[in-house]
Coordinates of C-alpha atoms and ligand atoms in Angstrom, one line a residue:
M26 CA -99.4 39.7 -101.6
V27 CA -102.1 38.7 -100.1
D28 CA -101.1 37.2 -96.8
L29 CA -103.3 35.0 -94.7
S30 CA -101.0 33.6 -92.5
L31 CA -101.9 34.1 -88.6
T32 CA -99.4 35.5 -86.0
D33 CA -98.0 32.4 -82.4
E34 CA -100.8 34.6 -80.5
Q35 CA -103.5 34.1 -83.0
Q36 CA -102.5 30.2 -83.5
D37 CA -103.0 29.9 -80.1
L38 CA -105.8 31.6 -79.5
R39 CA -107.3 29.3 -82.3
E40 CA -105.8 26.5 -80.2
L41 CA -107.1 27.3 -76.4
A42 CA -111.0 28.0 -78.2
H43 CA -110.7 24.8 -80.2
N44 CA -109.5 22.8 -77.2
F45 CA -112.4 24.5 -75.0
A46 CA -114.9 23.6 -77.7
M47 CA -113.6 20.4 -77.7
K48 CA -113.8 19.7 -73.2
E49 CA -115.9 22.2 -72.2
M50 CA -119.4 22.1 -75.3
R51 CA -118.8 19.1 -77.0
P52 CA -119.4 16.7 -74.3
V53 CA -122.9 18.3 -73.0
A54 CA -124.4 20.1 -76.8
W55 CA -126.8 17.5 -77.8
D56 CA -128.4 17.3 -74.4
Y57 CA -128.4 21.2 -73.3
D58 CA -130.2 21.4 -77.0
R59 CA -132.7 18.9 -75.7
D60 CA -133.3 20.2 -72.7
A61 CA -132.8 23.5 -73.5
T62 CA -130.3 24.1 -70.7
W63 CA -128.8 27.6 -69.4
P64 CA -125.0 27.2 -69.7
Q65 CA -124.2 29.0 -66.7
E66 CA -121.2 26.7 -65.9
I67 CA -119.3 27.3 -69.5
I68 CA -120.3 30.9 -69.8
E69 CA -118.7 31.3 -65.9
K70 CA -115.5 29.1 -67.6
A71 CA -114.9 30.6 -70.5
W72 CA -114.8 33.5 -68.8
E73 CA -111.5 33.0 -66.7
V74 CA -109.3 31.3 -69.2
G75 CA -110.6 34.7 -71.3
L76 CA -112.3 34.0 -74.5
M77 CA -115.2 36.7 -73.5
N78 CA -115.2 40.6 -74.0
T79 CA -112.5 40.5 -76.1
H80 CA -112.5 43.8 -77.5
I81 CA -112.2 45.7 -74.2
S82 CA -109.4 47.6 -73.5
E83 CA -106.8 47.0 -70.8
E84 CA -107.9 49.9 -69.0
Y85 CA -111.6 48.4 -68.5
G86 CA -109.9 45.0 -67.8
G87 CA -110.2 43.4 -71.6
P88 CA -108.0 41.3 -73.5
A89 CA -108.4 44.4 -76.4
L90 CA -107.9 41.5 -79.1
D91 CA -108.2 42.3 -82.8
Y92 CA -111.6 41.0 -84.6
L93 CA -109.9 38.5 -86.7
S94 CA -108.8 36.9 -82.9
G95 CA -112.3 37.0 -81.9
C96 CA -113.5 35.5 -85.7
L97 CA -111.1 32.9 -84.7
I98 CA -112.3 32.0 -81.2
E99 CA -116.1 32.6 -82.4
E100 CA -115.6 30.0 -85.6
E101 CA -114.6 27.5 -83.0
L102 CA -116.8 28.4 -80.7
G103 CA -119.6 28.3 -83.3
W104 CA -117.8 24.5 -83.9
G105 CA -118.7 22.9 -80.9
C106 CA -122.5 24.6 -80.0
S107 CA -123.7 27.5 -81.6
G108 CA -126.2 28.4 -78.9
I109 CA -123.7 27.8 -76.0
G110 CA -121.5 29.6 -78.5
T111 CA -123.7 32.5 -78.7
S112 CA -124.2 32.5 -75.1
I113 CA -120.9 32.7 -74.2
L114 CA -120.3 35.6 -77.1
A115 CA -123.7 38.2 -76.8
N116 CA -121.6 40.5 -74.6
G117 CA -119.7 41.5 -77.6
L118 CA -123.7 43.1 -79.4
A119 CA -124.3 44.4 -76.1
M120 CA -121.0 46.6 -75.7
T121 CA -120.1 47.8 -78.5
P122 CA -122.5 50.6 -78.5
V123 CA -120.3 51.9 -75.6
L124 CA -117.2 50.9 -77.0
L125 CA -118.6 53.3 -79.6
G126 CA -120.4 55.8 -78.2
G127 CA -120.2 56.0 -74.2
S128 CA -118.1 58.3 -71.8
E129 CA -115.4 57.2 -70.2
E130 CA -117.3 56.6 -66.4
I131 CA -120.2 55.0 -68.4
K132 CA -117.1 52.6 -69.9
K133 CA -115.5 52.3 -66.2
R134 CA -118.3 50.8 -65.0
Y135 CA -120.9 49.0 -67.5
L136 CA -117.7 47.5 -69.7
G137 CA -115.5 47.1 -66.0
M138 CA -118.7 44.9 -64.6
L139 CA -118.2 42.5 -68.2
T140 CA -114.0 42.1 -67.3
E141 CA -114.6 42.2 -63.4
E142 CA -117.0 39.2 -63.2
P143 CA -118.8 36.5 -65.7
K144 CA -122.0 39.1 -65.9
L145 CA -123.6 39.2 -69.3
A146 CA -125.4 42.6 -71.0
S147 CA -127.8 42.5 -74.2
F148 CA -128.5 44.7 -77.3
C149 CA -132.0 45.1 -77.4
L150 CA -133.1 46.3 -81.2
T151 CA -135.4 44.1 -82.1
E152 CA -139.4 45.0 -81.8
P153 CA -142.3 42.9 -82.2
D154 CA -143.4 45.8 -85.4
A155 CA -139.7 46.3 -86.8
G156 CA -137.1 44.1 -87.5
S157 CA -134.9 44.4 -90.4
D158 CA -137.0 48.6 -90.6
V159 CA -135.4 49.6 -87.4
S160 CA -136.2 52.2 -88.0
G161 CA -140.1 51.1 -87.7
M162 CA -139.3 51.4 -83.5
K163 CA -141.8 52.0 -81.1
T164 CA -140.3 52.1 -77.7
N165 CA -139.7 55.5 -77.4
A166 CA -137.7 57.6 -74.9
V167 CA -139.0 61.1 -73.3
K168 CA -136.0 64.1 -71.6
M169 CA -137.2 65.3 -68.3
G170 CA -135.5 67.5 -66.8
D171 CA -131.7 66.0 -66.6
K172 CA -133.1 62.5 -67.1
W173 CA -134.9 60.0 -69.9
V174 CA -137.9 58.0 -69.5
L175 CA -138.2 54.6 -71.6
N176 CA -141.2 52.9 -72.2
G177 CA -141.6 49.5 -74.6
S178 CA -140.6 46.3 -75.5
K179 CA -138.4 44.4 -77.7
C180 CA -137.7 41.3 -78.4
F181 CA -135.6 38.2 -79.4
I182 CA -132.8 39.3 -77.0
T183 CA -130.0 37.0 -76.4
N184 CA -129.5 36.6 -72.8
G185 CA -132.1 38.8 -72.1
S186 CA -133.1 37.0 -69.4
H187 CA -129.8 36.7 -67.5
A188 CA -128.4 40.5 -68.7
N189 CA -127.4 42.7 -66.1
W190 CA -127.4 45.4 -68.3
F191 CA -129.1 46.5 -71.7
S192 CA -127.6 48.9 -75.0
V193 CA -131.2 49.7 -75.9
Y194 CA -132.4 51.7 -79.1
A195 CA -136.0 53.9 -78.7
K196 CA -136.9 57.1 -80.6
T197 CA -136.1 60.3 -78.6
D198 CA -137.6 62.1 -81.8
R199 CA -141.0 60.4 -82.9
D200 CA -141.2 62.0 -86.5
A201 CA -138.1 61.9 -87.6
G202 CA -137.4 58.7 -88.4
H203 CA -133.9 56.9 -88.1
K204 CA -132.9 60.7 -87.6
G205 CA -134.9 60.4 -84.5
I206 CA -133.0 57.7 -82.4
S207 CA -131.2 57.9 -79.5
C208 CA -129.3 54.8 -77.5
F209 CA -128.6 54.8 -74.0
V210 CA -127.6 52.3 -71.2
V211 CA -130.2 50.1 -69.1
P212 CA -129.3 48.9 -65.7
R213 CA -131.2 45.1 -65.1
D214 CA -132.1 46.4 -61.9
A215 CA -133.5 49.7 -63.3
D216 CA -137.5 50.4 -62.1
G217 CA -139.4 49.4 -65.1
V218 CA -137.3 46.9 -66.1
A219 CA -139.0 43.2 -67.2
V220 CA -138.6 39.9 -68.9
D221 CA -141.6 39.3 -70.0
K222 CA -140.8 36.1 -72.1
K223 CA -138.8 32.9 -72.9
E224 CA -138.5 31.7 -76.3
D225 CA -139.0 27.8 -77.0
K226 CA -137.1 27.6 -79.8
L227 CA -136.3 25.3 -83.4
G228 CA -132.3 25.5 -82.4
Q229 CA -129.8 27.2 -80.6
R230 CA -131.6 26.6 -77.8
A231 CA -128.7 26.6 -75.1
S232 CA -129.0 30.1 -75.6
D233 CA -131.8 32.4 -73.7
T234 CA -134.0 34.0 -76.7
A235 CA -136.2 36.5 -74.2
T236 CA -138.8 39.8 -74.8
I237 CA -138.1 42.7 -72.2
S238 CA -140.2 45.1 -71.9
F239 CA -139.1 48.8 -70.5
N240 CA -142.5 50.2 -68.3
D241 CA -141.3 54.8 -67.2
V242 CA -137.8 53.4 -66.8
E243 CA -135.6 56.4 -65.6
I244 CA -132.1 56.8 -67.1
P245 CA -129.6 59.2 -66.5
Q246 CA -128.3 61.7 -68.9
D247 CA -125.1 60.3 -69.1
H248 CA -126.5 56.6 -69.9
L249 CA -126.7 58.3 -73.6
L250 CA -124.6 56.7 -75.9
G251 CA -123.3 58.7 -78.5
E252 CA -125.1 61.6 -79.6
E253 CA -128.9 62.0 -79.4
N254 CA -130.3 61.4 -82.5
K255 CA -127.7 59.7 -83.6
G256 CA -129.0 55.9 -82.4
F257 CA -128.8 54.7 -86.0
K258 CA -126.0 55.1 -87.2
L259 CA -124.2 53.6 -83.7
A260 CA -126.7 50.6 -84.8
M261 CA -125.4 49.9 -87.6
M262 CA -121.9 50.9 -86.8
T263 CA -122.1 48.0 -84.3
L264 CA -122.9 45.2 -86.7
D265 CA -120.9 46.2 -89.2
R266 CA -118.3 44.9 -86.1
T267 CA -120.4 42.0 -85.1
R268 CA -121.2 40.7 -88.3
P269 CA -118.0 39.5 -89.4
G270 CA -117.4 37.4 -85.7
V271 CA -120.6 36.1 -86.0
S272 CA -120.4 34.7 -89.5
A273 CA -117.4 32.9 -88.0
Q274 CA -119.6 30.9 -85.9
A275 CA -121.6 30.4 -89.4
V276 CA -118.3 29.0 -90.4
G277 CA -118.2 26.9 -87.6
I278 CA -121.0 25.2 -88.0
A279 CA -120.1 24.6 -91.7
R280 CA -117.1 22.8 -90.6
A281 CA -118.7 20.3 -87.5
A282 CA -121.6 19.5 -90.6
M283 CA -118.9 18.5 -92.9
E284 CA -116.7 17.3 -90.4
F285 CA -119.0 14.7 -89.5
A286 CA -121.2 13.9 -92.8
T287 CA -116.8 12.8 -94.2
D288 CA -116.5 10.5 -91.0
Y289 CA -119.9 9.1 -91.7
A290 CA -119.6 8.7 -96.0
K291 CA -116.4 6.4 -94.7
E292 CA -117.9 4.1 -92.2
R293 CA -121.7 3.5 -93.4
V294 CA -121.5 0.8 -97.0
Q295 CA -123.7 0.8 -99.6
F296 CA -122.6 -0.3 -102.6
G297 CA -120.5 -3.0 -100.8
V298 CA -118.2 0.3 -100.7
P299 CA -118.9 3.1 -98.1
I300 CA -120.7 5.9 -99.4
A301 CA -117.5 8.2 -99.2
M302 CA -116.4 6.2 -102.6
H303 CA -120.3 7.4 -104.5
Q304 CA -119.5 10.7 -106.5
A305 CA -123.0 11.3 -105.4
I306 CA -121.7 12.2 -101.8
Q307 CA -118.1 13.4 -102.9
F308 CA -119.3 16.2 -104.9
M309 CA -121.9 17.0 -101.9
I310 CA -118.4 16.6 -99.5
A311 CA -117.0 19.3 -102.3
D312 CA -119.4 22.0 -102.3
M313 CA -119.1 21.5 -98.4
A314 CA -115.4 22.1 -97.8
T315 CA -115.2 25.1 -101.0
K316 CA -118.6 27.0 -98.9
I317 CA -116.0 26.8 -95.6
E318 CA -113.0 27.9 -97.1
A319 CA -114.5 30.7 -99.0
G320 CA -116.7 31.7 -95.8
R321 CA -113.9 31.9 -93.5
L322 CA -112.1 34.1 -96.0
L323 CA -114.8 36.6 -96.3
V324 CA -114.9 36.7 -92.0
W325 CA -111.4 37.0 -92.2
Q326 CA -111.9 39.5 -94.4
S327 CA -114.9 41.5 -93.4
A328 CA -112.8 41.6 -89.7
S329 CA -109.1 42.4 -91.1
L330 CA -110.6 45.5 -92.6
L331 CA -111.7 46.7 -89.2
D332 CA -108.7 45.9 -87.9
Q333 CA -107.1 48.2 -90.2
G334 CA -109.3 50.8 -89.7
K335 CA -111.4 50.7 -92.1
R336 CA -115.0 51.5 -93.1
N337 CA -116.3 47.1 -93.8
T338 CA -119.9 47.5 -94.4
L339 CA -119.6 46.1 -97.8
A340 CA -117.3 43.1 -96.2
A341 CA -119.1 42.0 -93.2
S342 CA -122.8 41.6 -95.3
H343 CA -120.9 39.6 -97.9
A344 CA -119.1 37.4 -94.7
K345 CA -123.0 37.2 -93.4
R346 CA -125.0 36.6 -96.2
F347 CA -122.2 34.1 -97.8
A348 CA -121.5 32.0 -94.3
A349 CA -125.1 32.1 -93.1
D350 CA -126.8 30.8 -96.3
S351 CA -123.4 28.2 -96.6
A352 CA -124.0 26.9 -93.0
M353 CA -127.2 26.2 -93.9
E354 CA -126.5 24.6 -97.3
V355 CA -123.8 22.4 -95.9
A356 CA -126.1 21.6 -92.8
V357 CA -129.3 20.2 -94.7
D358 CA -126.7 18.3 -97.2
A359 CA -124.7 17.1 -93.9
V360 CA -128.0 15.6 -93.1
Q361 CA -128.9 13.9 -96.5
V362 CA -125.2 12.7 -96.4
Y363 CA -126.9 10.6 -93.8
G364 CA -129.8 9.4 -94.8
G365 CA -132.8 8.6 -92.4
Y366 CA -130.4 8.5 -89.7
G367 CA -129.2 12.3 -89.6
F368 CA -133.2 12.8 -89.5
I369 CA -133.3 11.3 -86.6
K370 CA -132.4 12.8 -82.7
E371 CA -129.5 10.1 -81.6
Y372 CA -127.5 11.8 -84.9
P373 CA -125.9 14.8 -84.3
V374 CA -126.0 16.7 -87.2
E375 CA -130.0 17.1 -87.1
K376 CA -129.7 19.8 -84.9
L377 CA -126.7 21.5 -87.0
M378 CA -129.2 22.2 -89.0
R379 CA -131.9 23.7 -86.6
D380 CA -128.9 25.8 -85.5
A381 CA -127.5 26.9 -89.0
K382 CA -131.4 28.6 -89.6
I383 CA -130.4 31.5 -86.9
M384 CA -128.0 32.4 -88.4
Q385 CA -129.7 33.4 -91.9
L386 CA -132.1 35.5 -89.3
Y387 CA -130.8 37.4 -86.5
E388 CA -127.9 40.7 -86.6
G389 CA -129.8 40.9 -89.9
T390 CA -131.0 38.3 -92.3
S391 CA -129.8 37.1 -95.4
Q392 CA -132.0 39.4 -97.3
I393 CA -130.8 42.2 -95.4
Q394 CA -127.2 41.6 -96.7
R395 CA -128.6 41.8 -100.0
L396 CA -129.9 44.7 -99.5
V397 CA -127.0 46.1 -98.1
I398 CA -124.6 44.3 -100.1
A399 CA -127.0 46.0 -103.3
R400 CA -126.5 49.4 -101.8
E401 CA -123.2 49.3 -102.0
V402 CA -122.5 47.9 -104.9
L403 CA -124.7 50.1 -107.0
M404 CA -124.1 53.3 -105.1
P405 CA -121.0 52.4 -103.7
R406 CA -120.6 55.8 -101.0
Q407 CA -117.5 57.5 -100.6
V408 CA -117.5 58.0 -97.4
S409 CA -114.8 56.4 -95.1
E410 CA -115.5 56.1 -91.7
P411 CA -113.2 55.8 -89.1
A412 CA -113.8 52.4 -87.6
A413 CA -112.7 52.6 -84.2
A414 CA -111.3 49.2 -82.9
T415 CA -111.0 49.0 -79.1
A416 CA -112.0 51.2 -76.3
Ligands
LIG14 N1 -123.2 52.7 -91.1 C1 -123.0 54.1 -90.9 N2 -123.4 54.7 -91.4 C2 -124.5 53.7 -91.9 C3 -124.5 52.1 -91.9 C4 -123.4 51.3 -91.4 N3 -122.9 50.5 -92.0 N4 -125.5 52.2 -93.0 C5 -126.4 53.0 -93.1 N5 -126.1 53.7 -92.4 C6 -126.2 55.4 -92.0 C7 -126.5 55.1 -93.7 O1 -125.9 56.5 -94.1 C8 -127.9 56.7 -93.5 O2 -127.3 58.2 -93.0 P1 -127.8 59.5 -93.6 O3 -129.2 59.9 -92.9 O4 -126.8 60.6 -93.0 O5 -127.8 59.5 -94.9 C9 -128.5 56.1 -92.5 O6 -127.6 55.4 -91.6 C10 -129.8 55.6 -92.9 O7 -129.9 54.5 -94.1 P2 -130.3 53.5 -94.5 O8 -131.5 55.1 -95.9 O9 -130.0 52.2 -95.5 O10 -131.5 53.2 -93.9 P3 -133.3 52.3 -93.9 O11 -134.1 52.3 -93.2 O12 -132.8 51.8 -95.6 O13 -132.6 51.0 -93.2 C11 -131.4 49.2 -93.7 C12 -130.8 49.9 -93.7 C13 -129.8 48.2 -93.7 C14 -132.1 47.2 -93.7 C15 -131.2 48.2 -91.9 O14 -132.4 49.0 -91.0 C16 -130.4 46.7 -91.1 O15 -129.6 46.5 -91.2 N6 -131.8 46.5 -91.0 C17 -131.7 45.2 -90.3 C18 -131.5 45.3 -88.8 C19 -130.5 44.1 -87.9 O16 -129.9 43.7 -88.3 N7 -131.5 43.7 -87.5 C20 -130.4 42.8 -86.2 C21 -130.8 42.7 -84.9 S1 -129.6 42.0 -83.8 C22 -129.5 40.8 -83.6 O17 -130.2 40.4 -84.2 C23 -129.2 39.7 -82.1 C24 -130.1 39.5 -81.1 O18 -129.9 39.8 -79.7 C25 -130.8 38.2 -81.6

């Protein structure tokens, strides 16, 4: 039997996140989107009520929540405003390589920094010429005595302008392709770290996206995460753990779009009846509802596998591909239900359509998810990598 019921704790957590989204995010979401406002106060409140850093274990000050619980939170924050939600949740991506590969001392220092105060961290993988093709990165770290010296530039870095530290991937063996990449923790205040550019974006405008450069940045040896030249796998294992949560945010966007569309369809009268009475509209709403339910099931499956200590690469890509594409389709259809009003900024759904687009791009495009799915289906790997849940 497949049991999809939530525990009392999980239901309470979902309610907490929903109420937070309703009270703290929804009232400002459209203004923050218009003005691209950085949601510092909301981040601090989210930290205070325990909605951040959810997978850090108690010894480093975190709540050690399971991945499914994390997804419940992420869906609600995505429902509230995925731009503000991404700002609140991006620590999860940056901290995962530390959880997986950091020494005891590094975990205490850098995870502790996030749990002691509402501080932020960013994940630095993407480069101008290395997006989907991770192993094409040019940022490099050269060993000099007991230090590494880091040079390069990373783009599209969520929370980059506000982060207190970064998990940074760099080539440590230029000629070894994916087998020559390592990952390091880099403090923001290290000499040579600079925020170069803050992006002006189509959607998720309340989130910060920046270019970060590293110029002769000296990194102590113990800031290497995991083994030297094993950073590519660390990045992939990180994304396996974070894609369920991003997919949950996409489900949240789709849910918000469907709710606005159904409310509007019940009010808007054309041809003498609310448009919800027309089958053309009903079928759009029906498809929205199915996509949301199916997306959530894939999210829960991909998170549950992690919680059972099982490999979830395929499930995470199914969830990300389907939930992201569904969020986009549902938001576009919500605009269609609103008709011409849907195109006007005074109405809520055009923001959701713009926000949904990034879901098909970040943490692996929908095409990369299909690539992973096709490889897993055509050439299933026999390995069963343990999924270290929390540190
Ligand atoms: N877990 C563990 N190991 C894995 C793995 C996984 N999920 N996936 C691959 N590997 C291993 C493989 O087994 C292989 O190991 P061996 O060297 O022992 O053979 C090795 O890694 C190389 O794998 P591939 O041959 O599959 O590598 P590839 O170069 O073909 O790339 C890819 C695969 C799926 C395309 C990968 O590069 C990828 O996921 N790209 C997308 C990157 C991405 O998601 N970027 C988003 C950045 S973060 C972000 O967007 C957030 C933000 O802040 C904006």
